[in-house]
């Protein structure tokens, strides 16, 4: 008889020909059977429903901030249209109204950059769920980043912006506002050409009237501000916009973890 304290010789899963759940099976050595996901990377069934409702809520938040961003863009377009209309409405309207309008558009750009930072918080959360929960479910595979739930939980416990103000504003400038600023520049040049023409009307410019660069330079100045100062300020402004766009496009991408390719 065995001693009372002797260990019992119980059959193991290996003796019964069953795989050990803690061992990852190579499909090539298991008759081609699909590899089961590791328990740590599988979302519990009880957490699926709360995650789905959370995803819907984050989509709603993102839509709200997206609408606010679109509203700011519409304000910038409306402001530009109003300024250009006023600038060309009468011959005695000074051309300086258009550069001043550019400062208003710059203010709206800063407001939209701030709103884009808020929108990016909700956008990255939804992209995290889409890339590492929904896509693996559709492809029947493991998440690209198994610790995506830890990233999401940490972001919920300590919410933080993913984009700096300069990069967020630069992104909106590169995609939308640069075209508004270029339109203002062209309208400003056309307004100066109309002022230096004999009739003072923009129709003369588009009719093919000959206006030299010296004439344009002579009409840039306004009041106590000489032409070279106005030209220098304009060049510095648009040069700064160009550097802003270049820098924001070369900054590190904060979406590297969110947009990691699956599979």
PDB file of C-alpha atoms in Angstrom:
ATOM      1  CA  UNK A   1       0.000   0.000   0.000  1.00  0.00           C
ATOM      2  CA  UNK A   2       1.232   3.521  -0.704  1.00  0.00           C
ATOM      3  CA  UNK A   3       2.139   5.714   2.171  1.00  0.00           C
ATOM      4  CA  UNK A   4      -0.585   8.201   3.220  1.00  0.00           C
ATOM      5  CA  UNK A   5       1.585  11.181   2.439  1.00  0.00           C
ATOM      6  CA  UNK A   6       2.725   9.903  -0.940  1.00  0.00           C
ATOM      7  CA  UNK A   7       1.574  12.065  -3.883  1.00  0.00           C
ATOM      8  CA  UNK A   8      -1.153  10.631  -6.028  1.00  0.00           C
ATOM      9  CA  UNK A   9      -0.166   9.773  -9.567  1.00  0.00           C
ATOM     10  CA  UNK A  10      -3.034  11.518 -11.403  1.00  0.00           C
ATOM     11  CA  UNK A  11      -3.215  11.537 -15.192  1.00  0.00           C
ATOM     12  CA  UNK A  12      -2.245  14.808 -16.848  1.00  0.00           C
ATOM     13  CA  UNK A  13      -3.629  16.442 -20.013  1.00  0.00           C
ATOM     14  CA  UNK A  14      -0.512  15.339 -21.845  1.00  0.00           C
ATOM     15  CA  UNK A  15      -1.180  11.709 -20.848  1.00  0.00           C
ATOM     16  CA  UNK A  16      -4.722  12.007 -22.155  1.00  0.00           C
ATOM     17  CA  UNK A  17      -3.522  13.523 -25.429  1.00  0.00           C
ATOM     18  CA  UNK A  18      -5.064  16.951 -24.658  1.00  0.00           C
ATOM     19  CA  UNK A  19      -3.137  20.192 -25.157  1.00  0.00           C
ATOM     20  CA  UNK A  20      -2.032  22.216 -22.202  1.00  0.00           C
ATOM     21  CA  UNK A  21      -4.028  25.509 -22.220  1.00  0.00           C
ATOM     22  CA  UNK A  22      -0.979  27.419 -21.043  1.00  0.00           C
ATOM     23  CA  UNK A  23       1.151  26.315 -23.998  1.00  0.00           C
ATOM     24  CA  UNK A  24       0.874  28.052 -27.377  1.00  0.00           C
ATOM     25  CA  UNK A  25       0.400  25.448 -30.064  1.00  0.00           C
ATOM     26  CA  UNK A  26       2.098  25.696 -33.422  1.00  0.00           C
ATOM     27  CA  UNK A  27      -0.576  24.968 -36.072  1.00  0.00           C
ATOM     28  CA  UNK A  28       2.003  23.133 -38.190  1.00  0.00           C
ATOM     29  CA  UNK A  29       2.554  20.689 -35.306  1.00  0.00           C
ATOM     30  CA  UNK A  30      -1.103  20.369 -34.365  1.00  0.00           C
ATOM     31  CA  UNK A  31      -2.630  19.089 -37.539  1.00  0.00           C
ATOM     32  CA  UNK A  32      -3.392  22.577 -38.839  1.00  0.00           C
ATOM     33  CA  UNK A  33      -5.766  23.475 -36.009  1.00  0.00           C
ATOM     34  CA  UNK A  34      -6.301  27.180 -35.423  1.00  0.00           C
ATOM     35  CA  UNK A  35      -4.301  28.691 -32.615  1.00  0.00           C
ATOM     36  CA  UNK A  36      -6.408  29.763 -29.642  1.00  0.00           C
ATOM     37  CA  UNK A  37      -5.806  33.285 -28.415  1.00  0.00           C
ATOM     38  CA  UNK A  38      -3.999  33.656 -25.151  1.00  0.00           C
ATOM     39  CA  UNK A  39      -6.358  34.262 -22.198  1.00  0.00           C
ATOM     40  CA  UNK A  40      -4.655  37.593 -21.463  1.00  0.00           C
ATOM     41  CA  UNK A  41      -5.512  38.960 -24.931  1.00  0.00           C
ATOM     42  CA  UNK A  42      -9.122  37.769 -24.958  1.00  0.00           C
ATOM     43  CA  UNK A  43     -11.742  40.233 -23.753  1.00  0.00           C
ATOM     44  CA  UNK A  44     -14.137  38.708 -21.188  1.00  0.00           C
ATOM     45  CA  UNK A  45     -17.692  38.312 -22.433  1.00  0.00           C
ATOM     46  CA  UNK A  46     -19.013  40.438 -19.560  1.00  0.00           C
ATOM     47  CA  UNK A  47     -16.860  43.372 -20.737  1.00  0.00           C
ATOM     48  CA  UNK A  48     -17.992  43.332 -24.377  1.00  0.00           C
ATOM     49  CA  UNK A  49     -21.340  45.082 -23.811  1.00  0.00           C
ATOM     50  CA  UNK A  50     -19.898  47.937 -21.686  1.00  0.00           C
ATOM     51  CA  UNK A  51     -17.141  48.406 -24.263  1.00  0.00           C
ATOM     52  CA  UNK A  52     -19.677  48.629 -27.097  1.00  0.00           C
ATOM     53  CA  UNK A  53     -21.687  51.277 -25.223  1.00  0.00           C
ATOM     54  CA  UNK A  54     -18.480  53.125 -24.405  1.00  0.00           C
ATOM     55  CA  UNK A  55     -17.503  53.066 -28.079  1.00  0.00           C
ATOM     56  CA  UNK A  56     -20.861  54.552 -29.083  1.00  0.00           C
ATOM     57  CA  UNK A  57     -20.509  57.281 -26.463  1.00  0.00           C
ATOM     58  CA  UNK A  58     -17.019  58.192 -27.665  1.00  0.00           C
ATOM     59  CA  UNK A  59     -18.258  58.331 -31.253  1.00  0.00           C
ATOM     60  CA  UNK A  60     -20.955  60.770 -30.118  1.00  0.00           C
ATOM     61  CA  UNK A  61     -18.432  62.952 -28.325  1.00  0.00           C
ATOM     62  CA  UNK A  62     -16.186  62.991 -31.365  1.00  0.00           C
ATOM     63  CA  UNK A  63     -19.090  63.998 -33.610  1.00  0.00           C
ATOM     64  CA  UNK A  64     -19.904  66.940 -31.333  1.00  0.00           C
ATOM     65  CA  UNK A  65     -16.365  68.282 -31.477  1.00  0.00           C
ATOM     66  CA  UNK A  66     -16.182  67.605 -35.202  1.00  0.00           C
ATOM     67  CA  UNK A  67     -19.242  69.797 -35.704  1.00  0.00           C
ATOM     68  CA  UNK A  68     -17.624  72.522 -33.622  1.00  0.00           C
ATOM     69  CA  UNK A  69     -14.524  72.351 -35.804  1.00  0.00           C
ATOM     70  CA  UNK A  70     -16.631  72.585 -38.958  1.00  0.00           C
ATOM     71  CA  UNK A  71     -18.413  75.613 -37.499  1.00  0.00           C
ATOM     72  CA  UNK A  72     -15.086  77.397 -36.985  1.00  0.00           C
ATOM     73  CA  UNK A  73     -14.060  76.664 -40.567  1.00  0.00           C
ATOM     74  CA  UNK A  74     -17.379  78.042 -41.786  1.00  0.00           C
ATOM     75  CA  UNK A  75     -16.805  81.201 -39.744  1.00  0.00           C
ATOM     76  CA  UNK A  76     -13.403  81.653 -41.392  1.00  0.00           C
ATOM     77  CA  UNK A  77     -14.863  81.192 -44.874  1.00  0.00           C
ATOM     78  CA  UNK A  78     -17.732  83.566 -44.128  1.00  0.00           C
ATOM     79  CA  UNK A  79     -15.362  86.171 -42.699  1.00  0.00           C
ATOM     80  CA  UNK A  80     -13.128  85.954 -45.764  1.00  0.00           C
ATOM     81  CA  UNK A  81     -16.063  86.317 -48.142  1.00  0.00           C
ATOM     82  CA  UNK A  82     -17.390  89.334 -46.237  1.00  0.00           C
ATOM     83  CA  UNK A  83     -13.999  91.079 -46.125  1.00  0.00           C
ATOM     84  CA  UNK A  84     -13.329  90.545 -49.816  1.00  0.00           C
ATOM     85  CA  UNK A  85     -16.808  91.785 -50.707  1.00  0.00           C
ATOM     86  CA  UNK A  86     -16.354  94.934 -48.642  1.00  0.00           C
ATOM     87  CA  UNK A  87     -12.819  95.549 -49.958  1.00  0.00           C
ATOM     88  CA  UNK A  88     -13.985  95.533 -53.589  1.00  0.00           C
ATOM     89  CA  UNK A  89     -17.339  97.206 -53.011  1.00  0.00           C
ATOM     90  CA  UNK A  90     -16.088 100.807 -53.459  1.00  0.00           C
ATOM     91  CA  UNK A  91     -12.927 102.376 -54.887  1.00  0.00           C
ATOM     92  CA  UNK A  92     -12.177 104.301 -51.677  1.00  0.00           C
ATOM     93  CA  UNK A  93     -11.937 101.192 -49.463  1.00  0.00           C
ATOM     94  CA  UNK A  94      -8.263 100.745 -48.401  1.00  0.00           C
ATOM     95  CA  UNK A  95      -6.469  97.514 -49.134  1.00  0.00           C
ATOM     96  CA  UNK A  96      -5.320  97.157 -45.521  1.00  0.00           C
ATOM     97  CA  UNK A  97      -8.712  95.716 -44.613  1.00  0.00           C
ATOM     98  CA  UNK A  98      -7.686  92.403 -46.201  1.00  0.00           C
ATOM     99  CA  UNK A  99      -4.509  91.872 -44.096  1.00  0.00           C
ATOM    100  CA  UNK A 100      -6.501  92.787 -40.998  1.00  0.00           C
ATOM    101  CA  UNK A 101      -9.012  90.142 -42.021  1.00  0.00           C
ATOM    102  CA  UNK A 102      -6.140  87.671 -42.171  1.00  0.00           C
ATOM    103  CA  UNK A 103      -5.523  88.292 -38.464  1.00  0.00           C
ATOM    104  CA  UNK A 104      -9.159  87.411 -37.755  1.00  0.00           C
ATOM    105  CA  UNK A 105      -8.764  84.202 -39.744  1.00  0.00           C
ATOM    106  CA  UNK A 106      -5.595  83.455 -37.758  1.00  0.00           C
ATOM    107  CA  UNK A 107      -7.569  83.833 -34.535  1.00  0.00           C
ATOM    108  CA  UNK A 108     -10.201  81.417 -35.840  1.00  0.00           C
ATOM    109  CA  UNK A 109      -7.411  79.004 -36.777  1.00  0.00           C
ATOM    110  CA  UNK A 110      -6.153  79.043 -33.186  1.00  0.00           C
ATOM    111  CA  UNK A 111      -9.676  78.397 -31.899  1.00  0.00           C
ATOM    112  CA  UNK A 112     -10.061  75.475 -34.292  1.00  0.00           C
ATOM    113  CA  UNK A 113      -6.673  74.085 -33.251  1.00  0.00           C
ATOM    114  CA  UNK A 114      -7.836  74.025 -29.640  1.00  0.00           C
ATOM    115  CA  UNK A 115     -11.048  72.261 -30.637  1.00  0.00           C
ATOM    116  CA  UNK A 116      -9.071  69.783 -32.709  1.00  0.00           C
ATOM    117  CA  UNK A 117      -7.087  68.802 -29.620  1.00  0.00           C
ATOM    118  CA  UNK A 118     -10.332  67.878 -27.853  1.00  0.00           C
ATOM    119  CA  UNK A 119     -11.610  66.016 -30.910  1.00  0.00           C
ATOM    120  CA  UNK A 120      -8.363  64.076 -31.182  1.00  0.00           C
ATOM    121  CA  UNK A 121      -8.840  62.652 -27.664  1.00  0.00           C
ATOM    122  CA  UNK A 122     -12.125  60.979 -28.636  1.00  0.00           C
ATOM    123  CA  UNK A 123     -10.832  60.065 -32.095  1.00  0.00           C
ATOM    124  CA  UNK A 124      -7.834  58.183 -30.763  1.00  0.00           C
ATOM    125  CA  UNK A 125      -9.929  56.269 -28.252  1.00  0.00           C
ATOM    126  CA  UNK A 126     -12.355  55.100 -30.914  1.00  0.00           C
ATOM    127  CA  UNK A 127      -9.504  54.209 -33.266  1.00  0.00           C
ATOM    128  CA  UNK A 128      -7.880  52.216 -30.480  1.00  0.00           C
ATOM    129  CA  UNK A 129     -11.039  50.132 -30.062  1.00  0.00           C
ATOM    130  CA  UNK A 130     -11.531  49.756 -33.805  1.00  0.00           C
ATOM    131  CA  UNK A 131      -7.949  48.700 -34.536  1.00  0.00           C
ATOM    132  CA  UNK A 132      -7.405  46.353 -31.600  1.00  0.00           C
ATOM    133  CA  UNK A 133     -10.867  45.028 -30.743  1.00  0.00           C
ATOM    134  CA  UNK A 134     -13.193  45.200 -33.748  1.00  0.00           C
ATOM    135  CA  UNK A 135     -10.621  44.314 -36.420  1.00  0.00           C
ATOM    136  CA  UNK A 136      -9.294  41.237 -34.553  1.00  0.00           C
ATOM    137  CA  UNK A 137     -12.892  40.081 -34.092  1.00  0.00           C
ATOM    138  CA  UNK A 138     -13.557  40.406 -37.817  1.00  0.00           C
ATOM    139  CA  UNK A 139     -10.286  38.717 -38.797  1.00  0.00           C
ATOM    140  CA  UNK A 140     -10.419  36.110 -36.022  1.00  0.00           C
ATOM    141  CA  UNK A 141      -6.938  36.962 -34.814  1.00  0.00           C
ATOM    142  CA  UNK A 142      -5.150  38.393 -31.839  1.00  0.00           C
ATOM    143  CA  UNK A 143      -4.932  42.139 -31.203  1.00  0.00           C
ATOM    144  CA  UNK A 144      -1.904  43.797 -32.747  1.00  0.00           C
ATOM    145  CA  UNK A 145      -1.055  45.247 -29.336  1.00  0.00           C
ATOM    146  CA  UNK A 146      -2.220  42.880 -26.551  1.00  0.00           C
ATOM    147  CA  UNK A 147      -1.926  45.667 -23.944  1.00  0.00           C
ATOM    148  CA  UNK A 148      -4.393  47.957 -25.726  1.00  0.00           C
ATOM    149  CA  UNK A 149      -6.832  47.694 -22.819  1.00  0.00           C
ATOM    150  CA  UNK A 150      -4.156  48.936 -20.436  1.00  0.00           C
ATOM    151  CA  UNK A 151      -3.520  51.917 -22.737  1.00  0.00           C
ATOM    152  CA  UNK A 152      -7.235  52.713 -22.832  1.00  0.00           C
ATOM    153  CA  UNK A 153      -7.638  52.335 -19.064  1.00  0.00           C
ATOM    154  CA  UNK A 154      -4.659  54.607 -18.410  1.00  0.00           C
ATOM    155  CA  UNK A 155      -6.109  57.235 -20.743  1.00  0.00           C
ATOM    156  CA  UNK A 156      -9.451  57.084 -18.929  1.00  0.00           C
ATOM    157  CA  UNK A 157      -7.835  57.388 -15.514  1.00  0.00           C
ATOM    158  CA  UNK A 158      -5.585  60.267 -16.554  1.00  0.00           C
ATOM    159  CA  UNK A 159      -6.973  61.941 -19.681  1.00  0.00           C
ATOM    160  CA  UNK A 160      -4.415  63.970 -21.586  1.00  0.00           C
ATOM    161  CA  UNK A 161      -4.066  65.660 -24.945  1.00  0.00           C
ATOM    162  CA  UNK A 162      -2.322  63.576 -27.584  1.00  0.00           C
ATOM    163  CA  UNK A 163      -1.493  66.584 -29.764  1.00  0.00           C
ATOM    164  CA  UNK A 164       0.302  69.774 -28.851  1.00  0.00           C
ATOM    165  CA  UNK A 165      -1.398  73.057 -29.653  1.00  0.00           C
ATOM    166  CA  UNK A 166       1.172  73.900 -32.320  1.00  0.00           C
ATOM    167  CA  UNK A 167       0.804  70.573 -34.092  1.00  0.00           C
ATOM    168  CA  UNK A 168      -2.995  70.552 -33.875  1.00  0.00           C
ATOM    169  CA  UNK A 169      -3.180  74.071 -35.296  1.00  0.00           C
ATOM    170  CA  UNK A 170      -0.593  73.215 -37.941  1.00  0.00           C
ATOM    171  CA  UNK A 171      -2.662  70.240 -39.028  1.00  0.00           C
ATOM    172  CA  UNK A 172      -5.739  72.423 -39.544  1.00  0.00           C
ATOM    173  CA  UNK A 173      -3.611  75.024 -41.327  1.00  0.00           C
ATOM    174  CA  UNK A 174      -2.161  72.435 -43.692  1.00  0.00           C
ATOM    175  CA  UNK A 175      -5.514  70.877 -44.558  1.00  0.00           C
ATOM    176  CA  UNK A 176      -7.899  73.849 -44.657  1.00  0.00           C
ATOM    177  CA  UNK A 177      -6.697  77.299 -43.697  1.00  0.00           C
ATOM    178  CA  UNK A 178      -3.716  77.611 -46.012  1.00  0.00           C
ATOM    179  CA  UNK A 179      -6.112  77.940 -48.946  1.00  0.00           C
ATOM    180  CA  UNK A 180      -7.996  80.719 -47.171  1.00  0.00           C
ATOM    181  CA  UNK A 181      -4.752  82.608 -46.498  1.00  0.00           C
ATOM    182  CA  UNK A 182      -3.628  82.191 -50.114  1.00  0.00           C
ATOM    183  CA  UNK A 183      -6.983  83.527 -51.306  1.00  0.00           C
ATOM    184  CA  UNK A 184      -6.578  86.553 -49.040  1.00  0.00           C
ATOM    185  CA  UNK A 185      -3.090  87.153 -50.466  1.00  0.00           C
ATOM    186  CA  UNK A 186      -4.341  87.070 -54.051  1.00  0.00           C
ATOM    187  CA  UNK A 187      -7.250  89.361 -53.205  1.00  0.00           C
ATOM    188  CA  UNK A 188      -4.884  91.756 -51.447  1.00  0.00           C
ATOM    189  CA  UNK A 189      -2.643  91.974 -54.515  1.00  0.00           C
ATOM    190  CA  UNK A 190      -5.673  92.478 -56.756  1.00  0.00           C
ATOM    191  CA  UNK A 191      -6.981  95.225 -54.465  1.00  0.00           C
ATOM    192  CA  UNK A 192      -3.644  97.061 -54.539  1.00  0.00           C
ATOM    193  CA  UNK A 193      -3.584  96.793 -58.324  1.00  0.00           C
ATOM    194  CA  UNK A 194      -7.095  98.206 -58.474  1.00  0.00           C
ATOM    195  CA  UNK A 195      -6.149 101.129 -56.227  1.00  0.00           C
ATOM    196  CA  UNK A 196      -3.053 102.102 -58.225  1.00  0.00           C
ATOM    197  CA  UNK A 197      -4.984 101.914 -61.498  1.00  0.00           C
ATOM    198  CA  UNK A 198      -6.472 105.125 -62.835  1.00  0.00           C
ATOM    199  CA  UNK A 199     -10.080 104.035 -62.369  1.00  0.00           C
ATOM    200  CA  UNK A 200      -9.508 102.501 -58.934  1.00  0.00           C
ATOM    201  CA  UNK A 201     -11.667  99.554 -59.963  1.00  0.00           C
ATOM    202  CA  UNK A 202     -10.693  95.901 -59.982  1.00  0.00           C
ATOM    203  CA  UNK A 203     -12.381  95.498 -63.377  1.00  0.00           C
ATOM    204  CA  UNK A 204      -9.506  97.446 -64.882  1.00  0.00           C
ATOM    205  CA  UNK A 205      -7.064  94.858 -63.539  1.00  0.00           C
ATOM    206  CA  UNK A 206      -8.935  91.907 -64.987  1.00  0.00           C
ATOM    207  CA  UNK A 207      -9.393  93.782 -68.261  1.00  0.00           C
ATOM    208  CA  UNK A 208      -5.648  93.529 -68.842  1.00  0.00           C
ATOM    209  CA  UNK A 209      -4.461  96.971 -67.757  1.00  0.00           C
ATOM    210  CA  UNK A 210      -0.680  97.251 -67.567  1.00  0.00           C
ATOM    211  CA  UNK A 211       0.436  97.707 -63.958  1.00  0.00           C
ATOM    212  CA  UNK A 212       4.145  97.426 -63.214  1.00  0.00           C
ATOM    213  CA  UNK A 213       5.702  95.921 -60.112  1.00  0.00           C
ATOM    214  CA  UNK A 214       6.941  99.384 -59.155  1.00  0.00           C
ATOM    215  CA  UNK A 215       3.373 100.659 -59.225  1.00  0.00           C
ATOM    216  CA  UNK A 216       2.273  97.782 -56.984  1.00  0.00           C
ATOM    217  CA  UNK A 217       5.099  98.461 -54.557  1.00  0.00           C
ATOM    218  CA  UNK A 218       4.160 102.116 -54.444  1.00  0.00           C
ATOM    219  CA  UNK A 219       0.592 101.229 -53.515  1.00  0.00           C
ATOM    220  CA  UNK A 220       1.439  98.777 -50.716  1.00  0.00           C
ATOM    221  CA  UNK A 221       2.085 101.440 -48.099  1.00  0.00           C
ATOM    222  CA  UNK A 222      -0.807 102.782 -46.063  1.00  0.00           C
ATOM    223  CA  UNK A 223      -0.757 105.908 -43.922  1.00  0.00           C
ATOM    224  CA  UNK A 224       2.342 106.058 -41.715  1.00  0.00           C
ATOM    225  CA  UNK A 225       3.318 102.476 -42.621  1.00  0.00           C
ATOM    226  CA  UNK A 226       5.763 102.515 -45.576  1.00  0.00           C
ATOM    227  CA  UNK A 227       5.565 100.004 -48.372  1.00  0.00           C
ATOM    228  CA  UNK A 228       8.712  98.112 -47.372  1.00  0.00           C
ATOM    229  CA  UNK A 229       7.366  97.570 -43.845  1.00  0.00           C
ATOM    230  CA  UNK A 230       4.024  96.305 -45.118  1.00  0.00           C
ATOM    231  CA  UNK A 231       5.761  94.027 -47.601  1.00  0.00           C
ATOM    232  CA  UNK A 232       8.142  92.720 -44.927  1.00  0.00           C
ATOM    233  CA  UNK A 233       5.328  91.987 -42.477  1.00  0.00           C
ATOM    234  CA  UNK A 234       3.380  90.149 -45.143  1.00  0.00           C
ATOM    235  CA  UNK A 235       6.403  88.110 -46.190  1.00  0.00           C
ATOM    236  CA  UNK A 236       7.202  87.234 -42.576  1.00  0.00           C
ATOM    237  CA  UNK A 237       3.595  86.223 -41.947  1.00  0.00           C
ATOM    238  CA  UNK A 238       3.355  83.870 -44.907  1.00  0.00           C
ATOM    239  CA  UNK A 239       6.877  82.592 -44.335  1.00  0.00           C
ATOM    240  CA  UNK A 240       5.876  81.729 -40.779  1.00  0.00           C
ATOM    241  CA  UNK A 241       2.827  79.886 -42.087  1.00  0.00           C
ATOM    242  CA  UNK A 242       5.050  77.865 -44.402  1.00  0.00           C
ATOM    243  CA  UNK A 243       7.429  76.943 -41.572  1.00  0.00           C
ATOM    244  CA  UNK A 244       4.453  76.066 -39.391  1.00  0.00           C
ATOM    245  CA  UNK A 245       3.146  73.658 -42.017  1.00  0.00           C
ATOM    246  CA  UNK A 246       6.585  72.116 -42.566  1.00  0.00           C
ATOM    247  CA  UNK A 247       7.227  71.627 -38.843  1.00  0.00           C
ATOM    248  CA  UNK A 248       3.814  70.131 -38.087  1.00  0.00           C
ATOM    249  CA  UNK A 249       4.245  67.638 -40.925  1.00  0.00           C
ATOM    250  CA  UNK A 250       7.622  66.451 -39.585  1.00  0.00           C
ATOM    251  CA  UNK A 251       6.600  66.057 -35.929  1.00  0.00           C
ATOM    252  CA  UNK A 252       6.405  62.535 -34.454  1.00  0.00           C
ATOM    253  CA  UNK A 253       3.080  60.856 -35.111  1.00  0.00           C
ATOM    254  CA  UNK A 254       1.140  60.278 -31.852  1.00  0.00           C
ATOM    255  CA  UNK A 255      -1.066  57.752 -33.664  1.00  0.00           C
ATOM    256  CA  UNK A 256       1.750  55.208 -33.985  1.00  0.00           C
ATOM    257  CA  UNK A 257       0.207  52.944 -31.368  1.00  0.00           C
ATOM    258  CA  UNK A 258      -3.368  53.521 -32.509  1.00  0.00           C
ATOM    259  CA  UNK A 259      -2.740  52.969 -36.205  1.00  0.00           C
ATOM    260  CA  UNK A 260      -0.384  50.018 -35.838  1.00  0.00           C
ATOM    261  CA  UNK A 261      -1.144  47.718 -38.707  1.00  0.00           C
ATOM    262  CA  UNK A 262      -3.047  44.581 -37.812  1.00  0.00           C
ATOM    263  CA  UNK A 263      -1.665  41.214 -38.782  1.00  0.00           C
TER     264      UNK A 263
END
